[in-house]
């Protein structure tokens, strides 16, 4: 189910693109090709979610968009904050990729508050009142590794329910807290490992 | 197996930390706790990889480190380049997280070459000769979405075997090319979705 949900966000994006290009219908095969999936996977997902479609005529784009929006319960605006305004934090603040997609990064927090970037940066002392006042539920954690666990616990106590973890530290949170990790180092090492395997196996052939 | 390999990189990191603190032995339970895994998972991984250990005495750290290094075939230095030196590209160039870990980002490439950051930035025209001369196998793709597919194909033709994809575009590459995606938007949406589920279900209770 977790993977289906992730694919739904991807479907939504493709559907939006085709809608903006003026299309009214879209085929499972087209969606599949755009995402590197099999058409049967796409049809299976849609049928699991009771989305009606015909093999010949494809899916009506507005109907498909409406169905998916309803399932993922898309809010017109979703707010997150960034904790730790070092290089990664600042890059995320300035990152424009979110803007199209109703995700707003509302503020950043750091021990230094004289950081100038695309969002307001507050002193970390303001964290708890800000979360409470703006009912923030999601935080992006970009502090140094040495502060990661302490800060994650502080976020949890302040009412944060979801954390996008950019630190290299595994966070052990309350089971109900949603944590997703972006561990650049591990991802890169993983790539190096498989590339090395490829290179070695082709040399021994 | 893919997940075991990813865990190996995590084990390696924890082992290094404990070694640096002066420990000589480590228990599966300790490793498990640090990573939020079950001790039996850790023991299962080690036994799958024929790493000897005793339940009572734990694992000898140097032996464990040596075994894992051998399996993941860690090179003293691994080189990657960054394509697209916008905000994300520059943040990655300045990111110090890689430095401890023998991963070196050797150079960045952009249409603009007057970008000043922690690494040398070359004009994108220099891409192919650079890859050839320095035998680069891994690239981090951080170009705008509209250029992603074109640039990924260009990297593949130039001999790149592994891509860390920071763009929001699904790359459809040759099956032998190793692609790992870091899609911030999808990850954040996923968090918002589950947090929303949590909030809604607790309200209806």
CSV table of C-alpha atoms in Angstrom, one decimal:
chain,number,residue,atom,x,y,z
A,1,UNK,CA,0.0,0.0,0.0
A,2,UNK,CA,2.9,2.4,0.9
A,3,UNK,CA,4.3,1.9,-2.6
A,4,UNK,CA,0.9,2.4,-4.2
A,5,UNK,CA,0.5,5.7,-2.4
A,6,UNK,CA,3.9,6.8,-3.6
A,7,UNK,CA,2.9,5.9,-7.1
A,8,UNK,CA,-0.3,7.9,-6.8
A,9,UNK,CA,1.7,11.1,-6.2
A,10,UNK,CA,3.6,10.3,-9.4
A,11,UNK,CA,0.5,9.6,-11.3
A,12,UNK,CA,-1.0,12.9,-10.1
A,13,UNK,CA,2.0,14.8,-11.4
A,14,UNK,CA,1.9,13.2,-14.9
A,15,UNK,CA,-1.8,13.7,-15.1
A,16,UNK,CA,-1.4,17.4,-14.3
A,17,UNK,CA,1.3,17.7,-16.9
A,18,UNK,CA,-0.9,16.2,-19.6
A,19,UNK,CA,-3.9,18.2,-18.5
A,20,UNK,CA,-1.8,21.4,-18.8
A,21,UNK,CA,-0.8,20.4,-22.3
A,22,UNK,CA,-4.5,20.2,-23.3
A,23,UNK,CA,-5.1,16.5,-23.2
A,24,UNK,CA,-8.5,15.2,-22.2
A,25,UNK,CA,-7.8,11.5,-22.1
A,26,UNK,CA,-4.8,9.5,-21.1
A,27,UNK,CA,-3.9,5.8,-21.5
A,28,UNK,CA,-2.4,3.5,-18.8
A,29,UNK,CA,0.4,2.9,-21.3
A,30,UNK,CA,1.3,6.5,-21.6
A,31,UNK,CA,1.4,6.9,-17.8
A,32,UNK,CA,3.4,3.7,-17.5
A,33,UNK,CA,6.0,4.9,-20.1
A,34,UNK,CA,6.4,8.3,-18.4
A,35,UNK,CA,7.2,6.5,-15.1
A,36,UNK,CA,9.1,3.5,-16.2
A,37,UNK,CA,6.3,1.1,-15.0
A,38,UNK,CA,4.3,-1.6,-16.8
A,39,UNK,CA,0.9,-0.6,-18.1
A,40,UNK,CA,-0.6,-3.5,-16.1
A,41,UNK,CA,0.8,-2.1,-12.9
A,42,UNK,CA,-0.9,1.3,-13.6
A,43,UNK,CA,-4.2,-0.4,-14.4
A,44,UNK,CA,-3.9,-2.6,-11.3
A,45,UNK,CA,-3.4,0.4,-9.1
A,46,UNK,CA,-6.3,2.2,-10.6
A,47,UNK,CA,-8.6,-0.8,-10.3
A,48,UNK,CA,-7.5,-1.4,-6.7
A,49,UNK,CA,-8.6,2.2,-6.0
A,50,UNK,CA,-11.9,1.6,-7.9
A,51,UNK,CA,-11.0,4.1,-10.6
A,52,UNK,CA,-13.1,3.2,-13.7
A,53,UNK,CA,-11.4,3.0,-17.1
A,54,UNK,CA,-11.7,1.4,-20.5
A,55,UNK,CA,-8.8,-0.3,-22.2
A,56,UNK,CA,-9.6,1.2,-25.5
A,57,UNK,CA,-10.6,4.7,-24.6
A,58,UNK,CA,-8.2,5.3,-21.8
A,59,UNK,CA,-9.0,7.4,-18.8
A,60,UNK,CA,-10.7,10.8,-18.7
A,61,UNK,CA,-8.1,13.1,-17.3
A,62,UNK,CA,-10.4,15.2,-15.1
A,63,UNK,CA,-12.1,12.1,-13.7
A,64,UNK,CA,-8.7,10.5,-12.9
A,65,UNK,CA,-7.3,13.7,-11.3
A,66,UNK,CA,-10.4,14.0,-9.2
A,67,UNK,CA,-10.3,10.4,-8.0
A,68,UNK,CA,-6.6,10.6,-7.1
A,69,UNK,CA,-7.0,13.9,-5.3
A,70,UNK,CA,-9.8,12.5,-3.3
A,71,UNK,CA,-7.8,9.5,-2.3
A,72,UNK,CA,-4.7,11.4,-1.3
A,73,UNK,CA,-6.8,14.1,0.2
A,74,UNK,CA,-4.7,16.8,-1.2
A,75,UNK,CA,-4.9,20.1,0.7
A,76,UNK,CA,-4.7,23.3,-1.3
A,77,UNK,CA,-1.6,24.2,0.9
A,78,UNK,CA,0.6,22.1,3.1
A,79,UNK,CA,3.1,23.7,5.5
A,80,UNK,CA,6.5,22.5,6.7
A,81,UNK,CA,9.3,24.1,8.6
A,82,UNK,CA,13.1,23.5,8.3
A,83,UNK,CA,15.2,22.9,11.3
A,84,UNK,CA,18.9,23.8,10.8
A,85,UNK,CA,19.7,26.4,8.2
A,86,UNK,CA,23.1,25.3,7.2
A,87,UNK,CA,23.9,24.6,3.5
A,88,UNK,CA,21.3,21.9,3.0
A,89,UNK,CA,18.7,23.8,4.9
A,90,UNK,CA,19.2,26.9,2.9
A,91,UNK,CA,19.2,25.0,-0.4
A,92,UNK,CA,15.9,23.5,0.6
A,93,UNK,CA,14.5,26.9,1.5
A,94,UNK,CA,15.5,28.2,-1.9
A,95,UNK,CA,14.4,25.1,-3.8
A,96,UNK,CA,11.6,26.0,-6.1
A,97,UNK,CA,10.5,22.5,-6.8
A,98,UNK,CA,7.9,22.6,-4.0
A,99,UNK,CA,6.2,25.8,-5.1
A,100,UNK,CA,4.1,24.4,-7.9
A,101,UNK,CA,2.9,21.7,-5.7
A,102,UNK,CA,1.1,23.4,-2.9
A,103,UNK,CA,3.9,22.5,-0.4
A,104,UNK,CA,5.0,25.6,1.4
A,105,UNK,CA,8.1,25.9,3.6
A,106,UNK,CA,6.9,28.4,6.1
A,107,UNK,CA,10.0,29.2,8.1
A,108,UNK,CA,13.4,28.0,9.1
A,109,UNK,CA,15.0,27.7,12.5
A,110,UNK,CA,18.6,27.9,13.6
A,111,UNK,CA,20.8,28.9,16.5
A,112,UNK,CA,21.8,31.8,14.3
A,113,UNK,CA,18.8,33.9,13.1
A,114,UNK,CA,20.7,36.3,10.9
A,115,UNK,CA,20.6,34.0,7.9
A,116,UNK,CA,19.2,35.5,4.8
A,117,UNK,CA,17.4,33.3,2.3
A,118,UNK,CA,14.0,32.7,0.6
A,119,UNK,CA,12.2,32.1,3.9
A,120,UNK,CA,12.1,33.8,7.4
A,121,UNK,CA,14.6,32.3,9.7
A,122,UNK,CA,13.8,32.3,13.4
A,123,UNK,CA,15.9,31.6,16.5
A,124,UNK,CA,15.5,28.0,17.6
A,125,UNK,CA,14.0,29.3,20.9
A,126,UNK,CA,10.9,30.3,18.9
A,127,UNK,CA,10.4,26.7,17.7
A,128,UNK,CA,7.7,25.5,20.1
A,129,UNK,CA,5.5,28.7,20.0
A,130,UNK,CA,5.7,28.8,16.2
A,131,UNK,CA,4.7,25.2,15.8
A,132,UNK,CA,1.8,25.7,18.2
A,133,UNK,CA,0.6,29.0,16.7
A,134,UNK,CA,0.8,27.8,13.0
A,135,UNK,CA,-0.3,24.2,13.8
A,136,UNK,CA,2.7,22.9,11.9
A,137,UNK,CA,2.8,19.1,11.6
A,138,UNK,CA,5.7,18.4,9.4
A,139,UNK,CA,9.4,19.4,9.8
A,140,UNK,CA,12.5,18.9,7.6
A,141,UNK,CA,15.5,18.1,9.8
A,142,UNK,CA,18.8,19.4,8.5
A,143,UNK,CA,20.8,19.9,11.6
A,144,UNK,CA,24.4,18.5,12.2
A,145,UNK,CA,24.4,14.7,13.0
A,146,UNK,CA,25.4,15.4,16.6
A,147,UNK,CA,22.2,17.3,17.2
A,148,UNK,CA,19.8,15.1,15.3
A,149,UNK,CA,18.4,12.8,18.0
A,150,UNK,CA,18.0,15.6,20.5
A,151,UNK,CA,16.2,17.9,18.0
A,152,UNK,CA,14.0,15.1,16.7
A,153,UNK,CA,12.7,14.4,20.2
A,154,UNK,CA,12.2,18.1,20.7
A,155,UNK,CA,10.1,18.3,17.6
A,156,UNK,CA,8.0,15.3,18.6
A,157,UNK,CA,7.3,16.8,22.0
A,158,UNK,CA,6.3,20.1,20.3
A,159,UNK,CA,3.6,18.2,18.3
A,160,UNK,CA,5.4,17.4,15.0
A,161,UNK,CA,4.0,14.2,13.5
A,162,UNK,CA,6.1,13.9,10.4
A,163,UNK,CA,9.9,14.4,9.8
A,164,UNK,CA,11.9,14.4,6.6
A,165,UNK,CA,15.3,13.5,8.0
A,166,UNK,CA,18.3,14.9,6.1
A,167,UNK,CA,20.8,14.0,8.8
A,168,UNK,CA,22.9,10.9,8.6
A,169,UNK,CA,21.5,9.6,11.9
A,170,UNK,CA,18.8,7.0,12.2
A,171,UNK,CA,16.0,8.5,14.2
A,172,UNK,CA,14.2,6.2,16.7
A,173,UNK,CA,10.8,7.9,17.2
A,174,UNK,CA,7.4,7.1,18.5
A,175,UNK,CA,5.8,4.5,16.2
A,176,UNK,CA,3.1,7.0,15.2
A,177,UNK,CA,5.6,9.6,14.0
A,178,UNK,CA,6.1,9.4,10.2
A,179,UNK,CA,9.8,9.5,9.4
A,180,UNK,CA,11.3,9.5,5.9
A,181,UNK,CA,15.0,9.5,5.5
A,182,UNK,CA,17.1,11.1,2.8
A,183,UNK,CA,20.5,9.7,3.5
A,184,UNK,CA,22.7,11.0,0.7
A,185,UNK,CA,25.8,9.2,1.9
A,186,UNK,CA,24.1,5.8,2.0
A,187,UNK,CA,22.5,6.3,-1.4
A,188,UNK,CA,25.8,7.3,-3.0
A,189,UNK,CA,27.6,4.4,-1.4
A,190,UNK,CA,24.9,2.1,-2.7
A,191,UNK,CA,25.4,3.4,-6.2
A,192,UNK,CA,29.2,3.1,-6.0
A,193,UNK,CA,28.8,-0.5,-4.8
A,194,UNK,CA,26.6,-1.6,-7.7
A,195,UNK,CA,28.7,0.3,-10.2
A,196,UNK,CA,31.8,-1.5,-8.9
A,197,UNK,CA,30.0,-4.8,-9.2
A,198,UNK,CA,29.1,-4.0,-12.8
A,199,UNK,CA,32.7,-2.9,-13.7
A,200,UNK,CA,34.2,-6.0,-12.0
A,201,UNK,CA,31.9,-8.5,-13.6
A,202,UNK,CA,32.4,-7.0,-17.1
A,203,UNK,CA,36.2,-7.2,-16.7
A,204,UNK,CA,36.1,-10.8,-15.8
A,205,UNK,CA,34.0,-11.7,-18.8
B,1,UNK,CA,19.9,-8.5,-1.0
B,2,UNK,CA,19.6,-4.8,-2.0
B,3,UNK,CA,18.3,-4.0,1.5
B,4,UNK,CA,21.0,-6.1,3.1
B,5,UNK,CA,23.7,-4.1,1.2
B,6,UNK,CA,22.1,-0.8,2.3
B,7,UNK,CA,22.2,-2.1,5.9
B,8,UNK,CA,25.8,-3.1,5.5
B,9,UNK,CA,26.7,0.6,4.9
B,10,UNK,CA,24.8,1.5,8.0
B,11,UNK,CA,26.5,-1.2,10.1
B,12,UNK,CA,29.9,-0.1,8.8
B,13,UNK,CA,29.2,3.5,10.0
B,14,UNK,CA,28.1,2.4,13.5
B,15,UNK,CA,31.1,0.0,13.8
B,16,UNK,CA,33.5,2.9,12.8
B,17,UNK,CA,31.9,5.1,15.5
B,18,UNK,CA,32.3,2.5,18.2
B,19,UNK,CA,35.9,1.8,17.1
B,20,UNK,CA,36.8,5.4,17.3
B,21,UNK,CA,35.3,5.6,20.8
B,22,UNK,CA,37.8,2.8,21.8
B,23,UNK,CA,35.5,-0.2,21.9
B,24,UNK,CA,37.0,-3.5,20.8
B,25,UNK,CA,33.8,-5.7,20.8
B,26,UNK,CA,30.2,-4.8,19.8
B,27,UNK,CA,26.9,-6.7,20.3
B,28,UNK,CA,24.2,-7.3,17.7
B,29,UNK,CA,21.8,-5.7,20.2
B,30,UNK,CA,23.9,-2.5,20.3
B,31,UNK,CA,24.0,-2.2,16.6
B,32,UNK,CA,20.3,-3.0,16.3
B,33,UNK,CA,19.5,-0.3,18.9
B,34,UNK,CA,21.5,2.4,17.1
B,35,UNK,CA,19.7,1.6,13.8
B,36,UNK,CA,16.2,0.8,15.0
B,37,UNK,CA,16.5,-2.8,13.8
B,38,UNK,CA,15.9,-6.0,15.7
B,39,UNK,CA,19.0,-7.8,17.0
B,40,UNK,CA,17.9,-10.9,15.1
B,41,UNK,CA,17.9,-9.0,11.9
B,42,UNK,CA,21.5,-7.9,12.5
B,43,UNK,CA,22.5,-11.5,13.4
B,44,UNK,CA,20.7,-12.8,10.3
B,45,UNK,CA,22.5,-10.4,8.0
B,46,UNK,CA,25.9,-11.3,9.6
B,47,UNK,CA,25.3,-15.0,9.4
B,48,UNK,CA,24.1,-14.7,5.7
B,49,UNK,CA,27.4,-13.0,5.0
B,50,UNK,CA,29.3,-15.8,6.9
B,51,UNK,CA,30.5,-13.4,9.6
B,52,UNK,CA,31.3,-15.4,12.7
B,53,UNK,CA,30.1,-14.2,16.1
B,54,UNK,CA,29.1,-15.5,19.5
B,55,UNK,CA,25.9,-14.5,21.2
B,56,UNK,CA,27.6,-13.9,24.5
B,57,UNK,CA,30.9,-12.3,23.5
B,58,UNK,CA,29.5,-10.2,20.7
B,59,UNK,CA,31.6,-9.4,17.6
B,60,UNK,CA,35.2,-8.3,17.5
B,61,UNK,CA,35.0,-4.8,16.0
B,62,UNK,CA,38.2,-5.1,13.8
B,63,UNK,CA,37.1,-8.4,12.5
B,64,UNK,CA,33.6,-7.2,11.7
B,65,UNK,CA,34.8,-4.0,10.0
B,66,UNK,CA,37.3,-6.0,7.9
B,67,UNK,CA,34.6,-8.5,6.8
B,68,UNK,CA,32.1,-5.8,5.9
B,69,UNK,CA,34.8,-3.7,4.1
B,70,UNK,CA,35.7,-6.8,2.1
B,71,UNK,CA,32.1,-7.5,1.1
B,72,UNK,CA,31.3,-4.0,0.0
B,73,UNK,CA,34.7,-3.7,-1.5
B,74,UNK,CA,35.3,-0.2,-0.2
B,75,UNK,CA,37.8,1.8,-2.1
B,76,UNK,CA,39.9,4.3,-0.3
B,77,UNK,CA,38.4,7.1,-2.5
B,78,UNK,CA,35.4,7.2,-4.7
B,79,UNK,CA,34.7,10.0,-7.1
B,80,UNK,CA,31.5,11.6,-8.3
B,81,UNK,CA,30.7,14.7,-10.3
B,82,UNK,CA,27.6,17.0,-10.0
B,83,UNK,CA,25.7,18.1,-13.1
B,84,UNK,CA,23.8,21.3,-12.6
B,85,UNK,CA,25.2,23.8,-10.1
B,86,UNK,CA,22.0,25.5,-9.0
B,87,UNK,CA,21.0,25.7,-5.4
B,88,UNK,CA,20.8,22.0,-4.8
B,89,UNK,CA,24.0,21.3,-6.7
B,90,UNK,CA,25.9,24.0,-4.8
B,91,UNK,CA,24.6,22.7,-1.5
B,92,UNK,CA,25.7,19.2,-2.3
B,93,UNK,CA,29.2,20.6,-3.3
B,94,UNK,CA,29.5,22.3,0.0
B,95,UNK,CA,28.0,19.4,2.0
B,96,UNK,CA,30.6,18.1,4.3
B,97,UNK,CA,28.8,14.8,5.1
B,98,UNK,CA,30.7,12.9,2.4
B,99,UNK,CA,34.2,14.0,3.4
B,100,UNK,CA,34.6,11.5,6.3
B,101,UNK,CA,33.5,8.7,4.1
B,102,UNK,CA,36.0,8.6,1.3
B,103,UNK,CA,33.4,9.9,-1.2
B,104,UNK,CA,34.8,12.9,-3.1
B,105,UNK,CA,32.9,15.2,-5.3
B,106,UNK,CA,35.5,16.0,-7.8
B,107,UNK,CA,33.9,18.7,-9.9
B,108,UNK,CA,30.7,20.4,-10.9
B,109,UNK,CA,29.3,21.2,-14.4
B,110,UNK,CA,26.9,23.9,-15.5
B,111,UNK,CA,26.2,26.1,-18.5
B,112,UNK,CA,27.6,28.9,-16.3
B,113,UNK,CA,31.1,28.2,-15.2
B,114,UNK,CA,31.6,31.4,-13.0
B,115,UNK,CA,30.0,29.7,-10.0
B,116,UNK,CA,32.2,29.8,-6.8
B,117,UNK,CA,31.8,27.0,-4.3
B,118,UNK,CA,33.7,24.3,-2.6
B,119,UNK,CA,34.5,22.4,-5.8
B,120,UNK,CA,35.7,23.4,-9.3
B,121,UNK,CA,32.9,24.2,-11.7
B,122,UNK,CA,33.5,23.5,-15.4
B,123,UNK,CA,31.5,24.5,-18.4
B,124,UNK,CA,29.2,21.6,-19.4
B,125,UNK,CA,31.1,21.4,-22.7
B,126,UNK,CA,33.9,19.9,-20.7
B,127,UNK,CA,31.8,17.1,-19.4
B,128,UNK,CA,32.8,14.3,-21.8
B,129,UNK,CA,36.5,14.9,-21.8
B,130,UNK,CA,36.5,15.2,-18.0
B,131,UNK,CA,34.6,11.9,-17.5
B,132,UNK,CA,37.0,10.2,-19.8
B,133,UNK,CA,40.2,11.6,-18.4
B,134,UNK,CA,39.3,11.0,-14.7
B,135,UNK,CA,37.4,7.8,-15.3
B,136,UNK,CA,34.3,9.1,-13.5
B,137,UNK,CA,31.6,6.4,-13.2
B,138,UNK,CA,29.0,8.2,-10.9
B,139,UNK,CA,27.2,11.5,-11.4
B,140,UNK,CA,24.8,13.5,-9.3
B,141,UNK,CA,22.1,14.9,-11.5
B,142,UNK,CA,20.7,18.3,-10.2
B,143,UNK,CA,19.6,20.0,-13.4
B,144,UNK,CA,16.2,21.6,-13.9
B,145,UNK,CA,13.5,19.0,-14.6
B,146,UNK,CA,13.2,20.1,-18.2
B,147,UNK,CA,16.8,19.1,-18.9
B,148,UNK,CA,16.9,15.9,-16.8
B,149,UNK,CA,16.2,13.2,-19.5
B,150,UNK,CA,18.5,14.8,-22.1
B,151,UNK,CA,21.3,15.2,-19.6
B,152,UNK,CA,20.9,11.6,-18.2
B,153,UNK,CA,21.2,10.2,-21.7
B,154,UNK,CA,24.3,12.3,-22.3
B,155,UNK,CA,25.9,11.0,-19.1
B,156,UNK,CA,25.1,7.4,-20.1
B,157,UNK,CA,26.7,7.9,-23.5
B,158,UNK,CA,29.8,9.5,-21.8
B,159,UNK,CA,30.3,6.3,-19.8
B,160,UNK,CA,28.5,7.1,-16.5
B,161,UNK,CA,27.2,3.9,-14.9
B,162,UNK,CA,25.5,5.3,-11.8
B,163,UNK,CA,23.3,8.4,-11.3
B,164,UNK,CA,21.9,9.9,-8.1
B,165,UNK,CA,18.9,11.7,-9.5
B,166,UNK,CA,17.8,14.9,-7.7
B,167,UNK,CA,15.4,16.0,-10.4
B,168,UNK,CA,11.7,15.4,-10.2
B,169,UNK,CA,11.8,13.4,-13.4
B,170,UNK,CA,11.7,9.6,-13.6
B,171,UNK,CA,14.8,8.5,-15.6
B,172,UNK,CA,14.4,5.6,-18.0
B,173,UNK,CA,17.9,4.4,-18.5
B,174,UNK,CA,19.6,1.3,-19.8
B,175,UNK,CA,18.9,-1.5,-17.4
B,176,UNK,CA,22.6,-1.8,-16.4
B,177,UNK,CA,22.7,1.8,-15.3
B,178,UNK,CA,22.3,2.2,-11.6
B,179,UNK,CA,19.8,5.0,-10.8
B,180,UNK,CA,18.8,6.1,-7.3
B,181,UNK,CA,16.2,8.8,-6.9
B,182,UNK,CA,16.0,11.5,-4.3
B,183,UNK,CA,12.6,13.0,-5.0
B,184,UNK,CA,12.0,15.6,-2.2
B,185,UNK,CA,8.6,16.5,-3.4
B,186,UNK,CA,7.3,12.9,-3.4
B,187,UNK,CA,8.9,12.2,0.0
B,188,UNK,CA,7.3,15.3,1.5
B,189,UNK,CA,3.9,14.5,0.0
B,190,UNK,CA,4.1,11.0,1.4
B,191,UNK,CA,4.8,12.4,4.9
B,192,UNK,CA,1.9,14.9,4.6
B,193,UNK,CA,-0.4,12.0,3.5
B,194,UNK,CA,0.4,9.8,6.4
B,195,UNK,CA,0.3,12.7,8.9
B,196,UNK,CA,-3.1,13.6,7.5
B,197,UNK,CA,-4.3,10.0,8.0
B,198,UNK,CA,-3.0,10.1,11.6
B,199,UNK,CA,-4.7,13.4,12.4
B,200,UNK,CA,-8.0,12.4,10.8
B,201,UNK,CA,-8.1,9.0,12.5
B,202,UNK,CA,-7.4,10.5,15.9
B,203,UNK,CA,-10.1,13.1,15.4
B,204,UNK,CA,-12.8,10.5,14.6
B,205,UNK,CA,-11.8,8.4,17.6
